mmCIF file of C-alpha atoms and ligand atoms in Angstrom:
data_model
loop_
_atom_site.group_PDB
_atom_site.id
_atom_site.type_symbol
_atom_site.label_atom_id
_atom_site.label_comp_id
_atom_site.label_asym_id
_atom_site.label_seq_id
_atom_site.Cartn_x
_atom_site.Cartn_y
_atom_site.Cartn_z
ATOM 1 C CA MET A 6 22.515 3.706 -11.138
ATOM 2 C CA SER A 7 22.533 0.487 -9.091
ATOM 3 C CA PRO A 8 22.740 -2.923 -10.773
ATOM 4 C CA LEU A 9 19.233 -4.372 -10.971
ATOM 5 C CA PRO A 10 18.370 -6.747 -8.114
ATOM 6 C CA ASP A 11 17.888 -10.517 -8.585
ATOM 7 C CA ARG A 12 14.798 -10.544 -6.427
ATOM 8 C CA VAL A 13 12.202 -8.098 -5.106
ATOM 9 C CA THR A 14 9.616 -8.130 -2.352
ATOM 10 C CA ILE A 15 6.061 -7.360 -3.371
ATOM 11 C CA VAL A 16 3.745 -6.000 -0.691
ATOM 12 C CA GLU A 17 0.264 -6.977 -1.821
ATOM 13 C CA VAL A 18 -2.122 -4.220 -0.750
ATOM 14 C CA GLY A 19 -5.193 -5.420 -2.668
ATOM 15 C CA PRO A 20 -7.252 -6.565 0.323
ATOM 16 C CA ARG A 21 -6.798 -3.095 1.888
ATOM 17 C CA ASP A 22 -6.034 -0.412 -0.729
ATOM 18 C CA GLY A 23 -7.776 -2.421 -3.437
ATOM 19 C CA LEU A 24 -11.022 -2.913 -1.564
ATOM 20 C CA GLN A 25 -11.282 0.276 0.528
ATOM 21 C CA ASN A 26 -12.628 2.261 -2.415
ATOM 22 C CA GLU A 27 -15.331 -0.239 -3.415
ATOM 23 C CA LYS A 28 -18.794 1.071 -2.658
ATOM 24 C CA GLU A 29 -20.577 -2.278 -2.758
ATOM 25 C CA SER A 30 -20.064 -4.187 0.476
ATOM 26 C CA ILE A 31 -17.938 -7.295 -0.025
ATOM 27 C CA PRO A 32 -18.650 -10.184 2.381
ATOM 28 C CA THR A 33 -15.898 -11.119 4.809
ATOM 29 C CA ALA A 34 -15.858 -14.664 3.390
ATOM 30 C CA THR A 35 -15.120 -13.308 -0.112
ATOM 31 C CA LYS A 36 -12.267 -11.169 1.225
ATOM 32 C CA LEU A 37 -10.846 -14.208 3.005
ATOM 33 C CA ALA A 38 -11.141 -16.382 -0.112
ATOM 34 C CA PHE A 39 -9.242 -13.655 -1.987
ATOM 35 C CA ILE A 40 -6.496 -13.555 0.658
ATOM 36 C CA HIS A 41 -6.203 -17.373 0.777
ATOM 37 C CA LYS A 42 -5.633 -17.395 -2.983
ATOM 38 C CA LEU A 43 -3.068 -14.586 -2.747
ATOM 39 C CA VAL A 44 -1.115 -16.741 -0.296
ATOM 40 C CA GLU A 45 -1.423 -19.745 -2.639
ATOM 41 C CA ALA A 46 -0.067 -17.549 -5.448
ATOM 42 C CA GLY A 47 3.108 -17.010 -3.425
ATOM 43 C CA LEU A 48 2.676 -13.520 -1.990
ATOM 44 C CA THR A 49 4.529 -13.248 1.308
ATOM 45 C CA HIS A 50 3.569 -9.722 2.423
ATOM 46 C CA ILE A 51 -0.147 -8.988 2.430
ATOM 47 C CA GLU A 52 -1.868 -5.891 3.802
ATOM 48 C CA ALA A 53 -5.062 -7.621 4.818
ATOM 49 C CA THR A 54 -7.301 -4.828 6.080
ATOM 50 C CA SER A 55 -7.464 -1.542 7.950
ATOM 51 C CA PHE A 56 -8.346 -0.548 11.511
ATOM 52 C CA VAL A 57 -9.447 2.962 10.542
ATOM 53 C CA SER A 58 -12.763 4.427 11.598
ATOM 54 C CA PRO A 59 -15.586 2.319 10.101
ATOM 55 C CA LYS A 60 -17.341 5.628 9.409
ATOM 56 C CA ALA A 61 -14.415 6.705 7.210
ATOM 57 C CA VAL A 62 -14.125 3.373 5.365
ATOM 58 C CA PRO A 63 -17.252 1.211 5.882
ATOM 59 C CA GLN A 64 -15.938 -1.472 3.507
ATOM 60 C CA LEU A 65 -13.249 -2.481 6.020
ATOM 61 C CA ALA A 66 -15.421 -2.369 9.161
ATOM 62 C CA ASP A 67 -14.981 -6.159 9.412
ATOM 63 C CA ALA A 68 -11.201 -5.809 9.982
ATOM 64 C CA LYS A 69 -11.178 -7.929 13.123
ATOM 65 C CA GLU A 70 -13.144 -10.764 11.503
ATOM 66 C CA VAL A 71 -10.805 -10.672 8.503
ATOM 67 C CA VAL A 72 -7.714 -10.990 10.690
ATOM 68 C CA LYS A 73 -9.272 -13.783 12.735
ATOM 69 C CA GLY A 74 -9.977 -15.712 9.517
ATOM 70 C CA LEU A 75 -6.514 -15.305 7.963
ATOM 71 C CA PRO A 76 -4.860 -18.550 6.891
ATOM 72 C CA VAL A 77 -2.074 -20.057 8.956
ATOM 73 C CA ALA A 78 0.748 -19.393 6.536
ATOM 74 C CA PRO A 79 4.330 -19.698 7.777
ATOM 75 C CA GLY A 80 6.583 -17.170 6.091
ATOM 76 C CA VAL A 81 3.724 -14.812 5.246
ATOM 77 C CA THR A 82 3.497 -11.427 6.953
ATOM 78 C CA PHE A 83 0.016 -9.959 7.231
ATOM 79 C CA SER A 84 -0.412 -6.301 8.122
ATOM 80 C CA ALA A 85 -3.150 -3.698 8.595
ATOM 81 C CA LEU A 86 -3.450 0.080 8.791
ATOM 82 C CA ALA A 87 -3.840 1.667 12.226
ATOM 83 C CA PRO A 88 -4.349 5.466 12.220
ATOM 84 C CA ASN A 89 -4.513 6.042 15.986
ATOM 85 C CA GLU A 90 -4.446 4.264 19.360
ATOM 86 C CA LYS A 91 -8.025 3.124 18.989
ATOM 87 C CA GLY A 92 -7.114 1.451 15.719
ATOM 88 C CA LEU A 93 -3.975 -0.048 17.228
ATOM 89 C CA ASP A 94 -5.928 -1.509 20.165
ATOM 90 C CA ARG A 95 -8.363 -3.121 17.733
ATOM 91 C CA ALA A 96 -5.411 -4.414 15.706
ATOM 92 C CA ILE A 97 -3.677 -5.921 18.742
ATOM 93 C CA GLU A 98 -6.934 -7.566 19.874
ATOM 94 C CA SER A 99 -7.304 -9.130 16.434
ATOM 95 C CA GLY A 100 -3.898 -10.784 16.718
ATOM 96 C CA ILE A 101 -2.221 -9.143 13.696
ATOM 97 C CA ARG A 102 1.556 -8.792 14.059
ATOM 98 C CA ARG A 103 2.326 -5.842 11.780
ATOM 99 C CA VAL A 104 0.580 -2.476 11.489
ATOM 100 C CA ALA A 105 1.081 0.615 9.350
ATOM 101 C CA VAL A 106 0.676 4.278 10.218
ATOM 102 C CA PHE A 107 0.049 6.725 7.406
ATOM 103 C CA THR A 108 0.546 10.423 6.952
ATOM 104 C CA ALA A 109 1.426 12.554 3.939
ATOM 105 C CA ALA A 110 3.807 15.157 2.595
ATOM 106 C CA SER A 111 0.904 17.491 1.814
ATOM 107 C CA GLU A 112 -1.074 19.284 4.531
ATOM 108 C CA SER A 113 -4.306 19.428 2.529
ATOM 109 C CA PHE A 114 -4.356 15.715 1.793
ATOM 110 C CA THR A 115 -3.512 14.756 5.386
ATOM 111 C CA LYS A 116 -6.377 16.905 6.610
ATOM 112 C CA LYS A 117 -8.872 15.337 4.179
ATOM 113 C CA ASN A 118 -7.640 11.807 4.771
ATOM 114 C CA ILE A 119 -7.194 11.636 8.532
ATOM 115 C CA ASN A 120 -8.493 15.003 9.743
ATOM 116 C CA MET A 121 -5.112 16.028 11.160
ATOM 117 C CA THR A 122 -2.223 18.252 10.149
ATOM 118 C CA ILE A 123 1.025 16.424 9.380
ATOM 119 C CA ALA A 124 2.444 17.569 12.730
ATOM 120 C CA GLU A 125 -0.680 16.366 14.564
ATOM 121 C CA SER A 126 -0.495 13.013 12.811
ATOM 122 C CA LEU A 127 3.090 12.552 13.985
ATOM 123 C CA VAL A 128 2.039 13.379 17.552
ATOM 124 C CA VAL A 129 -0.729 10.767 17.290
ATOM 125 C CA PHE A 130 1.580 8.149 15.744
ATOM 126 C CA ALA A 131 4.450 8.373 18.244
ATOM 127 C CA PRO A 132 2.575 6.517 21.025
ATOM 128 C CA VAL A 133 0.956 4.199 18.456
ATOM 129 C CA VAL A 134 4.369 3.122 17.180
ATOM 130 C CA SER A 135 5.919 2.750 20.637
ATOM 131 C CA LYS A 136 2.919 0.808 21.976
ATOM 132 C CA ALA A 137 2.931 -1.463 18.923
ATOM 133 C CA LEU A 138 6.658 -2.140 19.269
ATOM 134 C CA ALA A 139 6.278 -2.780 23.005
ATOM 135 C CA ALA A 140 3.548 -5.329 22.194
ATOM 136 C CA GLY A 141 5.968 -7.109 19.845
ATOM 137 C CA LEU A 142 4.443 -5.874 16.588
ATOM 138 C CA THR A 143 6.424 -4.359 13.748
ATOM 139 C CA VAL A 144 5.404 -1.081 12.130
ATOM 140 C CA ARG A 145 5.475 0.289 8.597
ATOM 141 C CA GLY A 146 4.932 3.939 7.675
ATOM 142 C CA TYR A 147 3.396 5.543 4.602
ATOM 143 C CA VAL A 148 4.012 9.004 3.203
ATOM 144 C CA SER A 149 1.115 9.749 0.870
ATOM 145 C CA THR A 150 1.267 12.409 -1.854
ATOM 146 C CA SER A 151 5.061 12.119 -1.960
ATOM 147 C CA PHE A 152 5.168 13.462 -5.521
ATOM 148 C CA VAL A 153 1.897 15.185 -6.415
ATOM 149 C CA CYS A 154 -1.086 16.185 -4.254
ATOM 150 C CA PRO A 155 -4.627 16.411 -5.652
ATOM 151 C CA TYR A 156 -5.080 19.702 -3.763
ATOM 152 C CA GLU A 157 -1.584 21.284 -3.715
ATOM 153 C CA GLY A 158 0.110 20.020 -6.892
ATOM 154 C CA ASP A 159 3.855 19.308 -6.856
ATOM 155 C CA ILE A 160 5.317 18.393 -3.492
ATOM 156 C CA ALA A 161 8.680 19.628 -2.191
ATOM 157 C CA LYS A 162 11.187 16.759 -1.959
ATOM 158 C CA GLU A 163 12.562 18.152 1.294
ATOM 159 C CA LYS A 164 9.119 17.723 2.865
ATOM 160 C CA VAL A 165 9.021 14.062 1.868
ATOM 161 C CA LEU A 166 12.476 13.579 3.361
ATOM 162 C CA ASP A 167 11.495 15.339 6.588
ATOM 163 C CA VAL A 168 8.312 13.298 7.150
ATOM 164 C CA THR A 169 10.056 10.042 6.204
ATOM 165 C CA GLN A 170 12.884 10.683 8.653
ATOM 166 C CA ARG A 171 10.433 11.530 11.427
ATOM 167 C CA LEU A 172 8.604 8.245 10.881
ATOM 168 C CA LEU A 173 11.863 6.284 10.894
ATOM 169 C CA ASN A 174 13.004 8.056 14.056
ATOM 170 C CA MET A 175 9.776 6.917 15.722
ATOM 171 C CA GLY A 176 10.667 3.296 15.038
ATOM 172 C CA VAL A 177 8.915 2.274 11.832
ATOM 173 C CA ASP A 178 11.138 -0.188 9.956
ATOM 174 C CA GLU A 179 10.113 0.821 6.425
ATOM 175 C CA VAL A 180 8.424 3.796 4.785
ATOM 176 C CA ALA A 181 6.307 3.417 1.664
ATOM 177 C CA ILE A 182 6.842 6.508 -0.469
ATOM 178 C CA SER A 183 3.444 6.792 -2.076
ATOM 179 C CA ASP A 184 2.135 8.278 -5.311
ATOM 180 C CA THR A 185 -1.429 8.508 -4.067
ATOM 181 C CA ILE A 186 -2.972 9.842 -7.277
ATOM 182 C CA GLY A 187 -0.700 7.977 -9.682
ATOM 183 C CA ALA A 188 0.633 11.124 -11.330
ATOM 184 C CA ALA A 189 4.384 10.742 -10.820
ATOM 185 C CA SER A 190 6.841 10.114 -13.644
ATOM 186 C CA PRO A 191 10.227 8.356 -13.472
ATOM 187 C CA LYS A 192 11.882 11.792 -13.273
ATOM 188 C CA ASP A 193 9.945 12.490 -10.063
ATOM 189 C CA VAL A 194 11.033 9.125 -8.679
ATOM 190 C CA PHE A 195 14.705 9.687 -9.553
ATOM 191 C CA GLU A 196 14.642 13.150 -7.982
ATOM 192 C CA THR A 197 12.605 12.543 -4.809
ATOM 193 C CA VAL A 198 13.827 9.048 -3.987
ATOM 194 C CA GLY A 199 17.342 10.134 -4.973
ATOM 195 C CA ILE A 200 17.212 12.809 -2.251
ATOM 196 C CA LEU A 201 15.908 10.293 0.288
ATOM 197 C CA LEU A 202 18.735 7.884 -0.516
ATOM 198 C CA GLU A 203 21.321 10.519 0.370
ATOM 199 C CA LYS A 204 20.166 10.163 4.005
ATOM 200 C CA ILE A 205 18.299 6.861 4.306
ATOM 201 C CA THR A 206 19.379 3.308 3.494
ATOM 202 C CA ARG A 207 17.502 1.816 0.559
ATOM 203 C CA GLU A 208 16.235 -1.182 2.588
ATOM 204 C CA LYS A 209 14.047 1.202 4.561
ATOM 205 C CA ILE A 210 12.258 2.546 1.501
ATOM 206 C CA ALA A 211 9.385 0.901 -0.349
ATOM 207 C CA LEU A 212 7.575 2.409 -3.316
ATOM 208 C CA HIS A 213 3.777 2.517 -3.541
ATOM 209 C CA PHE A 214 2.459 3.509 -6.936
ATOM 210 C CA HIS A 215 -1.041 4.082 -8.207
ATOM 211 C CA ASP A 216 -1.451 3.895 -11.965
ATOM 212 C CA THR A 217 -3.897 6.649 -12.905
ATOM 213 C CA TYR A 218 -1.697 8.044 -15.682
ATOM 214 C CA GLY A 219 -0.154 4.718 -16.732
ATOM 215 C CA THR A 220 3.305 5.534 -15.382
ATOM 216 C CA ALA A 221 3.489 3.043 -12.499
ATOM 217 C CA LEU A 222 5.648 0.390 -14.205
ATOM 218 C CA ALA A 223 8.015 3.032 -15.553
ATOM 219 C CA ASN A 224 8.238 4.357 -12.010
ATOM 220 C CA VAL A 225 9.069 0.857 -10.731
ATOM 221 C CA LEU A 226 11.929 0.680 -13.226
ATOM 222 C CA ALA A 227 13.218 4.004 -11.922
ATOM 223 C CA GLY A 228 12.982 2.603 -8.391
ATOM 224 C CA LEU A 229 14.863 -0.548 -9.388
ATOM 225 C CA GLN A 230 17.593 1.553 -10.964
ATOM 226 C CA LEU A 231 17.911 3.407 -7.670
ATOM 227 C CA GLY A 232 18.325 0.087 -5.851
ATOM 228 C CA ILE A 233 14.856 -0.135 -4.276
ATOM 229 C CA THR A 234 13.676 -3.733 -3.823
ATOM 230 C CA THR A 235 10.246 -3.431 -2.175
ATOM 231 C CA PHE A 236 7.215 -2.458 -4.232
ATOM 232 C CA ASP A 237 3.541 -2.303 -3.297
ATOM 233 C CA ALA A 238 0.900 -3.468 -5.748
ATOM 234 C CA SER A 239 -2.737 -4.484 -5.767
ATOM 235 C CA ALA A 240 -4.093 -7.653 -7.352
ATOM 236 C CA GLY A 241 -6.062 -6.914 -10.499
ATOM 237 C CA GLY A 242 -5.174 -3.212 -10.265
ATOM 238 C CA LEU A 243 -8.012 -2.576 -7.844
ATOM 239 C CA GLY A 244 -7.837 0.392 -5.568
ATOM 240 C CA GLY A 245 -7.740 4.045 -4.828
ATOM 241 C CA CYS A 246 -8.117 6.304 -1.868
ATOM 242 C CA PRO A 247 -11.625 7.624 -1.101
ATOM 243 C CA TYR A 248 -10.016 10.917 0.002
ATOM 244 C CA ALA A 249 -7.933 11.456 -3.161
ATOM 245 C CA PRO A 250 -10.209 12.671 -5.965
ATOM 246 C CA GLY A 251 -9.159 11.380 -9.376
ATOM 247 C CA ALA A 252 -7.012 8.556 -8.007
ATOM 248 C CA SER A 253 -7.566 5.256 -9.743
ATOM 249 C CA GLY A 254 -6.258 1.813 -8.948
ATOM 250 C CA ASN A 255 -2.883 0.785 -7.652
ATOM 251 C CA LEU A 256 -0.217 -0.674 -9.866
ATOM 252 C CA ALA A 257 -1.602 -4.128 -10.704
ATOM 253 C CA THR A 258 0.352 -6.940 -9.058
ATOM 254 C CA GLU A 259 -0.051 -9.120 -12.158
ATOM 255 C CA ASP A 260 1.555 -6.449 -14.370
ATOM 256 C CA LEU A 261 4.399 -5.943 -11.891
ATOM 257 C CA VAL A 262 5.036 -9.698 -11.631
ATOM 258 C CA TYR A 263 5.045 -10.090 -15.421
ATOM 259 C CA MET A 264 7.528 -7.270 -15.975
ATOM 260 C CA LEU A 265 9.887 -8.308 -13.186
ATOM 261 C CA GLU A 266 9.927 -12.015 -14.087
ATOM 262 C CA ARG A 267 10.481 -11.118 -17.747
ATOM 263 C CA MET A 268 13.470 -9.042 -16.602
ATOM 264 C CA GLY A 269 14.847 -12.050 -14.691
ATOM 265 C CA ILE A 270 13.965 -10.544 -11.313
ATOM 266 C CA ALA A 271 12.365 -13.156 -9.062
ATOM 267 C CA THR A 272 9.107 -12.356 -7.271
ATOM 268 C CA GLY A 273 8.115 -15.790 -5.962
ATOM 269 C CA VAL A 274 4.618 -15.181 -7.344
ATOM 270 C CA ASN A 275 2.746 -17.476 -9.736
ATOM 271 C CA LEU A 276 1.027 -15.171 -12.244
ATOM 272 C CA THR A 277 -1.781 -17.566 -13.185
ATOM 273 C CA LYS A 278 -2.694 -18.255 -9.567
ATOM 274 C CA LEU A 279 -2.520 -14.550 -8.806
ATOM 275 C CA ALA A 280 -4.963 -13.760 -11.604
ATOM 276 C CA GLU A 281 -7.280 -16.445 -10.176
ATOM 277 C CA ALA A 282 -7.132 -14.671 -6.812
ATOM 278 C CA SER A 283 -8.123 -11.383 -8.470
ATOM 279 C CA SER A 284 -10.997 -13.161 -10.229
ATOM 280 C CA THR A 285 -12.560 -13.826 -6.814
ATOM 281 C CA ILE A 286 -13.171 -10.092 -6.523
ATOM 282 C CA ALA A 287 -13.958 -9.564 -10.225
ATOM 283 C CA THR A 288 -16.653 -12.245 -10.026
ATOM 284 C CA HIS A 289 -18.155 -10.719 -6.924
ATOM 285 C CA LEU A 290 -18.167 -7.207 -8.407
ATOM 286 C CA ASN A 291 -19.206 -8.559 -11.819
ATOM 287 C CA ARG A 292 -16.619 -6.320 -13.419
ATOM 288 C CA ARG A 293 -13.469 -6.680 -15.501
ATOM 289 C CA LEU A 294 -10.331 -5.526 -13.713
ATOM 290 C CA PRO A 295 -7.834 -2.967 -15.034
ATOM 291 C CA SER A 296 -4.729 -5.186 -14.917
ATOM 292 C CA ARG A 297 -3.437 -5.902 -18.435
ATOM 293 C CA GLN A 298 -2.156 -9.315 -17.437
ATOM 294 C CA TRP A 299 -5.438 -10.189 -15.714
ATOM 295 C CA ARG A 300 -7.264 -9.210 -18.935
ATOM 296 C CA ARG A 301 -4.886 -11.260 -21.065
ATOM 297 C CA LEU A 302 -5.503 -14.300 -18.888
ATOM 298 C CA ASN A 303 -9.275 -13.712 -18.784
ATOM 299 C CA ARG A 304 -10.124 -13.009 -22.427
ATOM 300 C CA GLY A 305 -13.720 -12.977 -23.503
HETATM 301 P P1 HMG B 26 -11.889 11.827 13.364
HETATM 302 O O1 HMG B 26 -13.367 11.860 13.062
HETATM 303 O O2 HMG B 26 -11.151 13.110 13.297
HETATM 304 O O3 HMG B 26 -11.530 11.134 14.730
HETATM 305 O O4 HMG B 26 -11.229 10.754 12.412
HETATM 306 P P2 HMG B 26 -12.128 11.071 16.142
HETATM 307 O O5 HMG B 26 -11.018 10.588 16.993
HETATM 308 O O6 HMG B 26 -12.829 12.354 16.491
HETATM 309 O O7 HMG B 26 -13.219 9.906 16.045
HETATM 310 C C1 HMG B 26 -14.486 10.023 15.426
HETATM 311 C C2 HMG B 26 -15.246 8.731 15.650
HETATM 312 O O8 HMG B 26 -14.569 7.628 15.038
HETATM 313 C C3 HMG B 26 -15.386 8.357 17.120
HETATM 314 O O9 HMG B 26 -16.593 7.625 17.232
HETATM 315 C C4 HMG B 26 -14.231 7.418 17.349
HETATM 316 O O10 HMG B 26 -14.428 6.533 18.427
HETATM 317 C C5 HMG B 26 -14.209 6.660 16.033
HETATM 318 P P3 HMG B 26 -17.968 8.313 17.770
HETATM 319 O O11 HMG B 26 -17.598 8.849 19.136
HETATM 320 O O12 HMG B 26 -18.297 9.411 16.785
HETATM 321 O O13 HMG B 26 -18.945 7.193 17.774
HETATM 322 N N1 HMG B 26 -12.873 6.168 15.706
HETATM 323 C C6 HMG B 26 -12.562 4.889 15.428
HETATM 324 N N2 HMG B 26 -13.303 3.763 15.391
HETATM 325 C C7 HMG B 26 -12.668 2.618 15.103
HETATM 326 N N3 HMG B 26 -11.351 2.546 14.794
HETATM 327 C C8 HMG B 26 -10.584 3.644 14.792
HETATM 328 C C9 HMG B 26 -11.197 4.877 15.132
HETATM 329 N N4 HMG B 26 -10.725 6.129 15.232
HETATM 330 C C10 HMG B 26 -11.747 6.909 15.582
HETATM 331 N N5 HMG B 26 -9.309 3.578 14.488
HETATM 332 C C11 HMG B 26 -9.550 9.165 11.785
HETATM 333 C C12 HMG B 26 -9.828 10.520 12.394
HETATM 334 C C13 HMG B 26 -8.061 9.077 11.514
HETATM 335 C C14 HMG B 26 -9.959 8.090 12.754
HETATM 336 C C15 HMG B 26 -10.386 9.020 10.490
HETATM 337 O O14 HMG B 26 -10.225 10.169 9.696
HETATM 338 C C16 HMG B 26 -9.985 7.811 9.706
HETATM 339 O O15 HMG B 26 -10.195 6.679 10.125
HETATM 340 N N6 HMG B 26 -9.417 8.036 8.497
HETATM 341 C C17 HMG B 26 -8.944 6.943 7.666
HETATM 342 C C18 HMG B 26 -9.067 7.323 6.234
HETATM 343 C C19 HMG B 26 -8.566 6.186 5.386
HETATM 344 O O16 HMG B 26 -8.666 5.021 5.738
HETATM 345 N N7 HMG B 26 -8.025 6.528 4.207
HETATM 346 C C20 HMG B 26 -7.527 5.552 3.290
HETATM 347 C C21 HMG B 26 -6.274 4.878 3.770
HETATM 348 S S1 HMG B 26 -4.820 5.819 3.459
HETATM 349 C C22 HMG B 26 -4.459 5.469 1.792
HETATM 350 O O17 HMG B 26 -5.224 4.854 1.096
HETATM 351 C C23 HMG B 26 -3.129 5.928 1.267
HETATM 352 C C24 HMG B 26 -2.115 4.778 1.131
HETATM 353 O O18 HMG B 26 -2.623 3.735 0.294
HETATM 354 C C25 HMG B 26 -0.828 5.324 0.509
HETATM 355 C C26 HMG B 26 -1.095 6.160 -0.748
HETATM 356 O O19 HMG B 26 -1.545 5.593 -1.771
HETATM 357 O O20 HMG B 26 -0.880 7.367 -0.657
HETATM 358 C C27 HMG B 26 -1.775 4.174 2.504
HETATM 359 MG MG1 MG B 27 -2.558 3.730 -1.865
#
């Protein structure tokens, strides 16, 4: 067990993972108002949108407009998904400085999500990563279904390690080990991330939890105990992957901030302002959000 850190980095994925699953089209201006408020709340790493095929995710078809409207915010890193060279070219044209490639540890999920095998996805990503790096961008990687797959069940830890190492060898600076359907328990985190940490330095690993079964915060604690200091979360607990049946929202950023601050672990995020950011989307969708802290702050 590592001593708990004094500070963690939160990667706010609400504008991308949070919104990609929403059926009702959200205007670009509303997305930008949301992102502006996330910055005001103190978030320093924000995944703003996604340069995937607009046919696959129509909600994020305005990716370029979103990036062009991002606030000038020194010290804040904005990023976006880019699944192939076409997506990367759109990302570079938009002016974003960080992109993320995403594959999985399960063949069935990779096929459903990006219509490629894992091996094919790595062949597609290699030139994406090198072109992005050559253009001065930085690159993150994701390994979806790192614990449980909606189609294949439990995932072999060795597979997660293999895919993660391949992404790192390509030049990504961080890999988000992802519980796509929110089914993992702390035991899964200790075992799988424990195996990764035998070969990979902890700074290169982030944890990305969905909260379908209510285990996301417990999983964060397991991650903290392993020495991980970067966690993804989505404002309000919005989110889910359209290609992962049964997956509900991400770990809510408000709930993560509350727990960490209460533990004396600094996040740099103002909880009240964060909940106000989430309310931008709640008001537009006319819906209460799953985050417990958002609900506590928005009684009635
Ligand atoms: P495909 O249909 O196999 O690809 O899709 P294609 O190359 O044959 O292209 C089909 C059409 O899409 C063509 O247009 C392309 O030009 C166009 P057409 O000739 O038919 O008019 N196209 C694009 N247009 C704009 N931007 C692009 C792009 N690429 C192709 N980048 C592809 C393959 C990967 C593109 C598609 O399956 C796709 O975009 N999938 C993305 C799915 C997705 O966004 N899933 C959710 C994000 S991942 C996630 O949520 C998990 C994560 O949160 C971690 C976790 O929780 O596990 C990250
Ligand atoms: Mg996700």
